[in-house]
Coordinates of C-alpha atoms and ligand atoms in Angstrom, one line a residue:
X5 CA -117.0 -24.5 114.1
X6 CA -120.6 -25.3 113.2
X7 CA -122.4 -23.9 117.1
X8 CA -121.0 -20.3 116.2
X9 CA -123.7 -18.5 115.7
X10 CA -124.5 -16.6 112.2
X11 CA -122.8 -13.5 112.6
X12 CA -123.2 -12.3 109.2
X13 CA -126.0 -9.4 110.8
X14 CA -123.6 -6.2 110.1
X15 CA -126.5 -3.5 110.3
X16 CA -124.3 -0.3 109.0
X17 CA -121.1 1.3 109.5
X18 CA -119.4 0.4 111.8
X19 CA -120.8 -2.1 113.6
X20 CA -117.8 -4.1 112.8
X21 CA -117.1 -7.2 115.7
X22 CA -113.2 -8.3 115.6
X23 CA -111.0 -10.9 117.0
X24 CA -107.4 -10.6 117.2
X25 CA -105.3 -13.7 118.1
X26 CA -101.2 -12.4 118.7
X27 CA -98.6 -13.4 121.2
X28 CA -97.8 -10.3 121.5
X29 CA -99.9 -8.5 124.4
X30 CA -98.9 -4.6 122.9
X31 CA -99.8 -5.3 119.0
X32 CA -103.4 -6.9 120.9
X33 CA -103.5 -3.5 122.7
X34 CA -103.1 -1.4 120.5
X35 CA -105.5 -3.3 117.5
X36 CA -107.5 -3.1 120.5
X37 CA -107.4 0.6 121.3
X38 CA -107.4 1.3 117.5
X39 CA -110.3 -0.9 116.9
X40 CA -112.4 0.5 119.8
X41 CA -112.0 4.2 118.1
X42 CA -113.3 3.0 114.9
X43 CA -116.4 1.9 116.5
X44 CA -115.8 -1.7 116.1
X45 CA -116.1 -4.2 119.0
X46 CA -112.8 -6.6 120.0
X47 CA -111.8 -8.8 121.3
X48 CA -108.4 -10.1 121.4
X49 CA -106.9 -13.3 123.1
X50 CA -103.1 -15.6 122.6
X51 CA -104.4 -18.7 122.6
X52 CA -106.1 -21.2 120.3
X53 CA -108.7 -22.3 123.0
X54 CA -109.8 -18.8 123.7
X55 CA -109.7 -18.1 120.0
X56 CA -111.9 -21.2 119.3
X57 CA -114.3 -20.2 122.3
X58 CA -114.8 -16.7 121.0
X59 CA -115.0 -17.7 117.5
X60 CA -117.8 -19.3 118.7
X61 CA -119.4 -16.9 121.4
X62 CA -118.0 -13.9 120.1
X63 CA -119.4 -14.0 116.3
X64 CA -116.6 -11.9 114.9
X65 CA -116.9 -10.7 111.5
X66 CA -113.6 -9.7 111.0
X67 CA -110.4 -11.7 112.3
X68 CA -107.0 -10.8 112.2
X69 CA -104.2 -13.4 113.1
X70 CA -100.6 -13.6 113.9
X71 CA -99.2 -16.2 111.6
X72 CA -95.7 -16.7 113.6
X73 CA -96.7 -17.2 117.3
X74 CA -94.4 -19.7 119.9
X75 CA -97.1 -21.8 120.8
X76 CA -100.2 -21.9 117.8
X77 CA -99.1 -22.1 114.3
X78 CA -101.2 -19.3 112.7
X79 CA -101.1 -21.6 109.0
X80 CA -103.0 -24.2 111.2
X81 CA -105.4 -22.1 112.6
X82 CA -106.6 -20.6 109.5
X83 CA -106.8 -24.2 107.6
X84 CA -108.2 -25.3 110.3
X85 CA -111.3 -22.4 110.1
X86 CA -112.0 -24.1 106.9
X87 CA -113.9 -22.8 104.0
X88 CA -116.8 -22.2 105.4
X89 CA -115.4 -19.6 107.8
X90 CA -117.7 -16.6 106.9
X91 CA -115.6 -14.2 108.8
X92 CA -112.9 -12.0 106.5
X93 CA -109.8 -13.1 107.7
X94 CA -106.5 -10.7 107.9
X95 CA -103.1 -11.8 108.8
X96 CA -100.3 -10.7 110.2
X97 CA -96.7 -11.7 110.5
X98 CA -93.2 -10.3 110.9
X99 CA -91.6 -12.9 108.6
X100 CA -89.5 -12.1 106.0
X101 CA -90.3 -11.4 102.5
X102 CA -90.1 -14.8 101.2
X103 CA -91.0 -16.7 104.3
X104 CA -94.3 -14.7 104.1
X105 CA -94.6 -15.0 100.6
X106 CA -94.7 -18.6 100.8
X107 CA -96.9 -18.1 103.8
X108 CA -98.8 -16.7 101.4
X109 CA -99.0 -19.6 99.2
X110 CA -99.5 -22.2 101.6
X111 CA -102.9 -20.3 102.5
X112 CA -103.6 -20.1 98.6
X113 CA -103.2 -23.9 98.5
X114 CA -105.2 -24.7 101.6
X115 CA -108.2 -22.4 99.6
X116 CA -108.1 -20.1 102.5
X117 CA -109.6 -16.9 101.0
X118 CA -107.8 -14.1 102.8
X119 CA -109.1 -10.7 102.8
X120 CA -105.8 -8.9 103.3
X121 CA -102.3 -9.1 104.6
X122 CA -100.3 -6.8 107.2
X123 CA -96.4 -7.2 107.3
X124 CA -95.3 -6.4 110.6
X125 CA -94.3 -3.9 111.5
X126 CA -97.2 -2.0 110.4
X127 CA -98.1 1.6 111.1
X128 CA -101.2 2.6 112.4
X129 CA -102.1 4.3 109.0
X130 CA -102.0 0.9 107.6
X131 CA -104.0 -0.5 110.3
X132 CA -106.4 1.6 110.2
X133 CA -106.9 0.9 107.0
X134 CA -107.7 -2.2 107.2
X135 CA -109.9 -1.6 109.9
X136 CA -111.6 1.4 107.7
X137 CA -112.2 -0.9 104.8
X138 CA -113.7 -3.6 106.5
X139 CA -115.7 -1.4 108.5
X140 CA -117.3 0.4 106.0
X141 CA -118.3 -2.6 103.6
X142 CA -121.1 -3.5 103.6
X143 CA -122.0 -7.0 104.3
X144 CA -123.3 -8.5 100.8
X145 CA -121.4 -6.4 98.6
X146 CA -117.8 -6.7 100.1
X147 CA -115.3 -8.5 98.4
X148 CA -114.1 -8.5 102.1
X149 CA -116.3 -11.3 103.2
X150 CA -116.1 -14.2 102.3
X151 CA -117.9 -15.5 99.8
X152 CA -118.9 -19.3 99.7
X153 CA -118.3 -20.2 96.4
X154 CA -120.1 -23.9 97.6
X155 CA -123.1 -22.2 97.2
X156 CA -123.2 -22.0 93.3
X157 CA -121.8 -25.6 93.4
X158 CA -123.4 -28.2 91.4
X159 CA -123.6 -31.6 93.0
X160 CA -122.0 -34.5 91.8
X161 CA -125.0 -36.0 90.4
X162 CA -126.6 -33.0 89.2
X163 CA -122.9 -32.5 87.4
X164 CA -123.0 -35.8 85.8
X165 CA -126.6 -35.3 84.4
X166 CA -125.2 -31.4 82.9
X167 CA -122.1 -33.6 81.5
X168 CA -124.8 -36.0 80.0
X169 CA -126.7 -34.0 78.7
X170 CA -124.5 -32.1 76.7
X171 CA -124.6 -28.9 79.3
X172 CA -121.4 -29.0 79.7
X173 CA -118.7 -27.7 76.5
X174 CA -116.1 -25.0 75.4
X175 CA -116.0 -21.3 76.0
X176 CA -112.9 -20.0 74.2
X177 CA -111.1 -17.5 76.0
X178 CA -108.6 -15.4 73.3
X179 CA -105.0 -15.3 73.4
X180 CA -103.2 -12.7 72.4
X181 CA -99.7 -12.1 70.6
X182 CA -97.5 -10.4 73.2
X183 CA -97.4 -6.8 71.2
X184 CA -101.1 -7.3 72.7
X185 CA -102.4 -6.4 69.1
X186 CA -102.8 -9.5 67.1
X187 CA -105.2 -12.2 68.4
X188 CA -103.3 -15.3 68.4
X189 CA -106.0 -17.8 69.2
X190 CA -108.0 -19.1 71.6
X191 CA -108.0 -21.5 74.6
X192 CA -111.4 -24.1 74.6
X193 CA -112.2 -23.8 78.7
X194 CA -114.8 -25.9 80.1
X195 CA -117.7 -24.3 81.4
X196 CA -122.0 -25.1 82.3
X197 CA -123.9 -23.8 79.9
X198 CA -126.1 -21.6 81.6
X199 CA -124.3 -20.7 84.3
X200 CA -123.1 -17.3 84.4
X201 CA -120.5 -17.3 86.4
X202 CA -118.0 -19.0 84.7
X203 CA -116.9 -20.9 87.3
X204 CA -115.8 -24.2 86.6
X205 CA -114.5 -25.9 90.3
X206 CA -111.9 -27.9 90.7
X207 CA -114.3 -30.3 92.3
X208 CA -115.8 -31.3 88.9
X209 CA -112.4 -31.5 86.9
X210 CA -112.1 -34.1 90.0
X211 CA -115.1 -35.8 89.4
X212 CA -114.2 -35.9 85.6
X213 CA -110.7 -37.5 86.5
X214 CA -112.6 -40.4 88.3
X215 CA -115.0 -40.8 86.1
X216 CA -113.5 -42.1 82.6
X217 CA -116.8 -42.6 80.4
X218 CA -117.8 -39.6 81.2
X219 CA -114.4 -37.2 80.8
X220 CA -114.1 -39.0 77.7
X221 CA -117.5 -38.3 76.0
X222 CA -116.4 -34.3 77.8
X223 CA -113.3 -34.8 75.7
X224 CA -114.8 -35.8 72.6
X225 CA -117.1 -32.9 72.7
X226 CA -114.8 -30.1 73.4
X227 CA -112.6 -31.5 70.6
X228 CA -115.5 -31.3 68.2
X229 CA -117.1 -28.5 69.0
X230 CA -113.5 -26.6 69.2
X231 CA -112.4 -27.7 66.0
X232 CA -116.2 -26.8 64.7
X233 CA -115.6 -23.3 65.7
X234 CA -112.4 -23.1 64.3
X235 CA -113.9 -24.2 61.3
X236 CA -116.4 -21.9 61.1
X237 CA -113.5 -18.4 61.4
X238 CA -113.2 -18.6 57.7
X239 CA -111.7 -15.1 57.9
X240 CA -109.3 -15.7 60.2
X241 CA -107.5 -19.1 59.1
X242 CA -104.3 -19.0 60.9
X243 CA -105.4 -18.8 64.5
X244 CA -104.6 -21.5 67.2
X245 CA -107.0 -23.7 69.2
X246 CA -105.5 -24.8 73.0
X247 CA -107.3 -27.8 74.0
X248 CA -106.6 -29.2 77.8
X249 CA -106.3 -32.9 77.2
X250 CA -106.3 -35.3 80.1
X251 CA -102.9 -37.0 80.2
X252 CA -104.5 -40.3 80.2
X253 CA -106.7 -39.2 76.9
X254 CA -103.8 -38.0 74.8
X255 CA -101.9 -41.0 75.1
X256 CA -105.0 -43.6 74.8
X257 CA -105.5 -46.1 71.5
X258 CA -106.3 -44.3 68.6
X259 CA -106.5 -40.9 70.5
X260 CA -103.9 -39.6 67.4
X261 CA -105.4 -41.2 64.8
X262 CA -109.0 -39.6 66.0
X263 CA -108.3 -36.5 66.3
X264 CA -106.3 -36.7 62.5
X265 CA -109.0 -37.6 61.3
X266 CA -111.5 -35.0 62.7
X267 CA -109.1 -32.3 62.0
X268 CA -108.7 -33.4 58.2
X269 CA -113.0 -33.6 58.3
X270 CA -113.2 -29.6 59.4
X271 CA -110.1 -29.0 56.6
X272 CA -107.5 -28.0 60.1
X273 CA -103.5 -28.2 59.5
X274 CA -102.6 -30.2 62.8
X275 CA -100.0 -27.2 63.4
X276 CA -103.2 -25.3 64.6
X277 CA -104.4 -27.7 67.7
X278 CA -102.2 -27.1 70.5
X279 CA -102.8 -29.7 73.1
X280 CA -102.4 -28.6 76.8
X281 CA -101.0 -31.4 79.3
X282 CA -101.2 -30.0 82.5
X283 CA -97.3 -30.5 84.0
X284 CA -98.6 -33.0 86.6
X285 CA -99.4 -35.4 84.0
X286 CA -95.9 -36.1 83.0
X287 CA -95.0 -37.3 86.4
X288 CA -97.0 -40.0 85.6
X289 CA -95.9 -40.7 82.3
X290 CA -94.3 -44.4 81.3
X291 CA -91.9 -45.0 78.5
X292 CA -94.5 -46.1 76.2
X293 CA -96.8 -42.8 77.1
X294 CA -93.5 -40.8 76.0
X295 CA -93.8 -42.4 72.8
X296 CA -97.6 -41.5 72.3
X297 CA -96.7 -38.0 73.2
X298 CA -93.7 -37.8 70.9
X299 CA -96.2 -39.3 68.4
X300 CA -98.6 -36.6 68.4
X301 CA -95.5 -34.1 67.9
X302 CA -94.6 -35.9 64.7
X303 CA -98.1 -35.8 63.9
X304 CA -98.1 -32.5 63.5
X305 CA -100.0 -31.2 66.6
X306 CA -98.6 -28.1 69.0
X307 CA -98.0 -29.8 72.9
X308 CA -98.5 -27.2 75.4
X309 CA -97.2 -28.3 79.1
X310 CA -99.8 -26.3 81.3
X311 CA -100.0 -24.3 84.8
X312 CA -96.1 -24.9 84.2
X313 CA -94.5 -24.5 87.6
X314 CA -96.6 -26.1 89.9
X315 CA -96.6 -29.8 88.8
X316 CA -93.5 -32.1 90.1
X317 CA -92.0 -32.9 86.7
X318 CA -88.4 -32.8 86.9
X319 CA -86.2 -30.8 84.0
X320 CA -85.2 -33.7 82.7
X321 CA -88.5 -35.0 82.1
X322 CA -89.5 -31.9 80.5
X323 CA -86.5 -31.6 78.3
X324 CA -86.9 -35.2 76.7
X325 CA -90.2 -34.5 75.5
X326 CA -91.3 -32.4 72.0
X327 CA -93.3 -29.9 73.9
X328 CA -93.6 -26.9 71.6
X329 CA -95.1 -24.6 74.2
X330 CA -94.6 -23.7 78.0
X331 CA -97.5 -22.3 79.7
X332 CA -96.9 -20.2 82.7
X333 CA -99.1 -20.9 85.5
X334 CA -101.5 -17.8 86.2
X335 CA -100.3 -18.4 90.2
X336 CA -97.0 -16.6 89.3
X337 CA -98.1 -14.0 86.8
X338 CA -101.0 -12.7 89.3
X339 CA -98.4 -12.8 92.0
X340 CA -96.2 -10.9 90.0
X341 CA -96.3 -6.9 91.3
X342 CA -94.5 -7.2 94.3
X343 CA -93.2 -10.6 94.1
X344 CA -89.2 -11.4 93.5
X345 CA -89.9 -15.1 94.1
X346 CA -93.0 -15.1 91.0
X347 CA -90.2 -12.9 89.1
X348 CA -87.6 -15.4 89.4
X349 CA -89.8 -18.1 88.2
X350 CA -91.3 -16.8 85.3
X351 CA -87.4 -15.8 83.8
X352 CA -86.3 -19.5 84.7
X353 CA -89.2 -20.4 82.5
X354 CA -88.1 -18.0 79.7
X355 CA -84.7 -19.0 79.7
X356 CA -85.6 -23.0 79.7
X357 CA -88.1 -22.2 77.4
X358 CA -85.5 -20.3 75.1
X359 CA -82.8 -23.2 75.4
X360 CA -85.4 -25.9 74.3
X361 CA -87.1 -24.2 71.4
X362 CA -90.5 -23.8 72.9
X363 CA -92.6 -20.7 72.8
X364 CA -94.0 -19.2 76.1
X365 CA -97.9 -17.9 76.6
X366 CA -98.0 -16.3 80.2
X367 CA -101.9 -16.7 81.9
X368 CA -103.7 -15.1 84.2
X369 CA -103.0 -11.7 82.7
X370 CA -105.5 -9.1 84.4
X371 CA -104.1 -5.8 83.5
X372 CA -102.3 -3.8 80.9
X373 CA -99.4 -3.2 83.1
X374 CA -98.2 -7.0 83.7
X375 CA -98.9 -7.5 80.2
X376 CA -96.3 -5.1 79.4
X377 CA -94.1 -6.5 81.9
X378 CA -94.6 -10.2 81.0
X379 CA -93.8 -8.8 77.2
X380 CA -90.9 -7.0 78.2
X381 CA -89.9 -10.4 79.4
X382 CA -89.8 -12.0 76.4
X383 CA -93.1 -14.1 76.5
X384 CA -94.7 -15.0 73.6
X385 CA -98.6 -14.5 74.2
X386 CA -100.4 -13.7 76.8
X387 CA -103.9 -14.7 77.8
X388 CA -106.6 -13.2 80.8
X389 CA -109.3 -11.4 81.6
X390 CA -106.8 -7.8 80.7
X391 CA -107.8 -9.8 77.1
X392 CA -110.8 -11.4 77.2
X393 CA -112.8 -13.7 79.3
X394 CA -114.1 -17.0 78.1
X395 CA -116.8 -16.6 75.6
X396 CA -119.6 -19.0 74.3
X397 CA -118.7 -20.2 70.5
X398 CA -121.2 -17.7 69.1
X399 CA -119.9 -14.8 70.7
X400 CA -116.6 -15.5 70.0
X401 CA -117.2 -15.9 66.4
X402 CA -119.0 -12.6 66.0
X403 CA -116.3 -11.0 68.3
X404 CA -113.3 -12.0 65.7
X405 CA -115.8 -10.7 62.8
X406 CA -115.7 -7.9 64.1
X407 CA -112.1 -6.8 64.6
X408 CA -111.9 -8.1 68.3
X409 CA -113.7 -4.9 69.8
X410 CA -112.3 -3.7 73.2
X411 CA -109.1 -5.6 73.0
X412 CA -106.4 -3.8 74.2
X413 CA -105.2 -0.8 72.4
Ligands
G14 O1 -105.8 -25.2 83.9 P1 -105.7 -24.0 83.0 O2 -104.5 -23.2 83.3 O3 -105.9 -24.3 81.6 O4 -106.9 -23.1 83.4 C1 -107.1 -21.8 83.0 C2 -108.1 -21.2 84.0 O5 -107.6 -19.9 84.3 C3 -109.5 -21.1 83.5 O6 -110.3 -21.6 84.5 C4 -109.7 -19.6 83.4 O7 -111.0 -19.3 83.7 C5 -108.7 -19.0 84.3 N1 -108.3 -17.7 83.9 C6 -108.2 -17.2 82.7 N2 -107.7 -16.0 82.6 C7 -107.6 -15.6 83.9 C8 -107.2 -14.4 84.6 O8 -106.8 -13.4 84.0 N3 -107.2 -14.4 85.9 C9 -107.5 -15.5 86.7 N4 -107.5 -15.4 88.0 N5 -107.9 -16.7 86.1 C10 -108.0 -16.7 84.8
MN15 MN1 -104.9 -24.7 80.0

């Protein structure tokens, strides 16, 4: 896809340029016809050749794609656009609910960023739309277009020399009781000091994951400086620090006895560090890691299993272990207005949760509404930007100090 040429040059409504690719000659007609009214050029074709050749030709700046079509598989053409693709990408598809929810997911998992969706059959109004929105955006301010997130990227050895030099710690993002009044604690998320957009890519958790000296010197420090800021909220002694452990870390040598000792140095009850193993780990777990993990348990320390739902741990697995905590994945609570499947999951969770003992935070909580819901639910605490972003140590501090200004009323 690299010969297209740059077609980012949107000079003002609605200079909009749009490809449709459908098998279905009357929905290309009348996108088409619609289109053409709006003042945007098309062009429409029901093929992948002449979708590739006028990706490339064509420039489009706007694409909207059938995802069920007899001879192209709409999932492949999108993955295969990549994420570079700087054109805003709607789909379509007559598929049922959950066949184009999952849809839906598969494109999540393949990091295709998709402007919108239309679920066949859709009405002009809804068309139009569409076609309305992305016509009137303008080109750098639209959370339409794409953004390429690659930009703000470090590189691996510019990452490694931020890790090494200590750039890289803890902001704590709160969490919050589930009556959304009482500030629970706080979750220590990795982030690049200096870099404001609080993006930590999965690229770099990657890079730590291959790199053991150096996710364990990241380790050490976020344990320190966690427990150091835990330390320091003398007026708030009871609330909870959520560390993400590597798997491999929490069930190294002397990982136990370490972090015992550090917590007894800052004068922490064990009961207060709740370690997060992401649910993936477990699948790689061997008898003796099941023991290490068990061990911290006795020791005293809260064991969180994390983005619970989309690792490949089995029931069983999760059952034999002394998790104290199930964290639901943020996937299924930002899917959840509007989706049965995310609904289901989330009450299998509760009801596991409830028969094993363990106590349920819900993340990716971004408004007031699922907070209520995820409540009314029966989890336990809740944690996302509807709360509170990630904050530097300092900020944090002076933020519980203060009474948690802002928080939810
Ligand atoms: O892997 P783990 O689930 O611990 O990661 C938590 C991640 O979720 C962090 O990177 C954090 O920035 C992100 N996060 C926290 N709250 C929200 C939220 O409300 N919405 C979204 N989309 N992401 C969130
Ligand atoms: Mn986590």
């Amino acid at each position: 896809m690299s010969g297209r040429p740059e077609s980012r040059a949107v000079e003002g409504y609605p200079a909009r340029r749009l490809l449709v690719l459908d098998d279905d000659a009357a929905v290309r007609d009348t996108i088409a016809l619609m289109a053409k009214r709006l003042g945007a050029e098309v062009r429409a074709c029901s093929t992948l050749v002449e979708f590739e050749a006028l990706l490339a030709s064509f420039g489009p700046d706007l694409l909207l794609i059938d995802l069920m079509m007899p001879e192209v598989d709409g999932i492949d053409v999108i993955a295969r656009l990549g994420p570079h693709c700087k054109a805003a990408i709607y789909v379509m598809t007559g598929a049922d609910k959950r066949t184009f929810e999952a849809s839906r997911g598969v494109l999540q998992a393949a990091k295709a960023e998709i402007a919108g969706f239309l679920h066949k059959p859709f009405s002009a109004r809804e068309l139009r739309q569409v076609l309305e929105r992305a016509s009137i955006a303008l080109p750098d301010a639209s959370p339409l277009l794409l953004r390429d997130r690659s930009a703000d990227l470090l590189s691996p050895g510019e990452f490694e020399k931020a890790a090494r030099s200590g750039q890289i710690g803890p902001y704590f993002q709160p969490i919050f009781y589930a009556d959304g009044l009482r500030l629970k604690g706080f979750e220590a998320l990795l982030r690049i000091s200096g870099q404001s957009t609080g993006y930590f890519a999965p690229q770099y958790l990657e890079q730590l994951v291959h790199d053991d000296d150096l996710s364990t010197s990241v380790t050490d420090i976020v344990i320190e400086k966690s427990l150091a800021f835990l330390a320091d909220l003398t007026t708030a002694p009871d609330l909870s620090i959520s560390i993400n452990i590597f798997g491999v870390h929490a069930v190294a040598d002397g990982f136990r006895e370490r972090l015992a000792e550090r917590c007894a140095h800052y004068a922490i009850a064990p009961s207060r560090v709740i370690l997060e193993l992401s649910e993936a780990t477990l699948f790689e777990f061997d008898e003796l890691d099941f023991r290490k993990v068990t061990q911290l348990r006795l020791a005293g320390f809260g064991l969180s299993i994390d983005d619970f739902g989309t690792g490949n741990s089995s029931l069983g697995r999760l059952a034999s272990l002394p998790f104290s905590e199930l964290k639901i994945d943020k996937s299924f609570c930002l899917a959840l207005p509007g989706s049965e499947s995310a609904e289901a999951v989330i009450e299998a969770c509760m009801g596991i949760a409830r028969k094993l003992d363990m106590t349920v935070t819900a993340e990716g909580v971004e408004d007031g509404a699922i907070a209520v819901r995820l409540a009314a639910m029966g989890c336990h605490a809740l944690q996302g930007h509807f709360f509170g972003q990630a904050m530097p140590a300092q900020v944090a501090a002076q933020w519980v100090r203060a009474g948690c200004p802002g928080k939810p009323a």
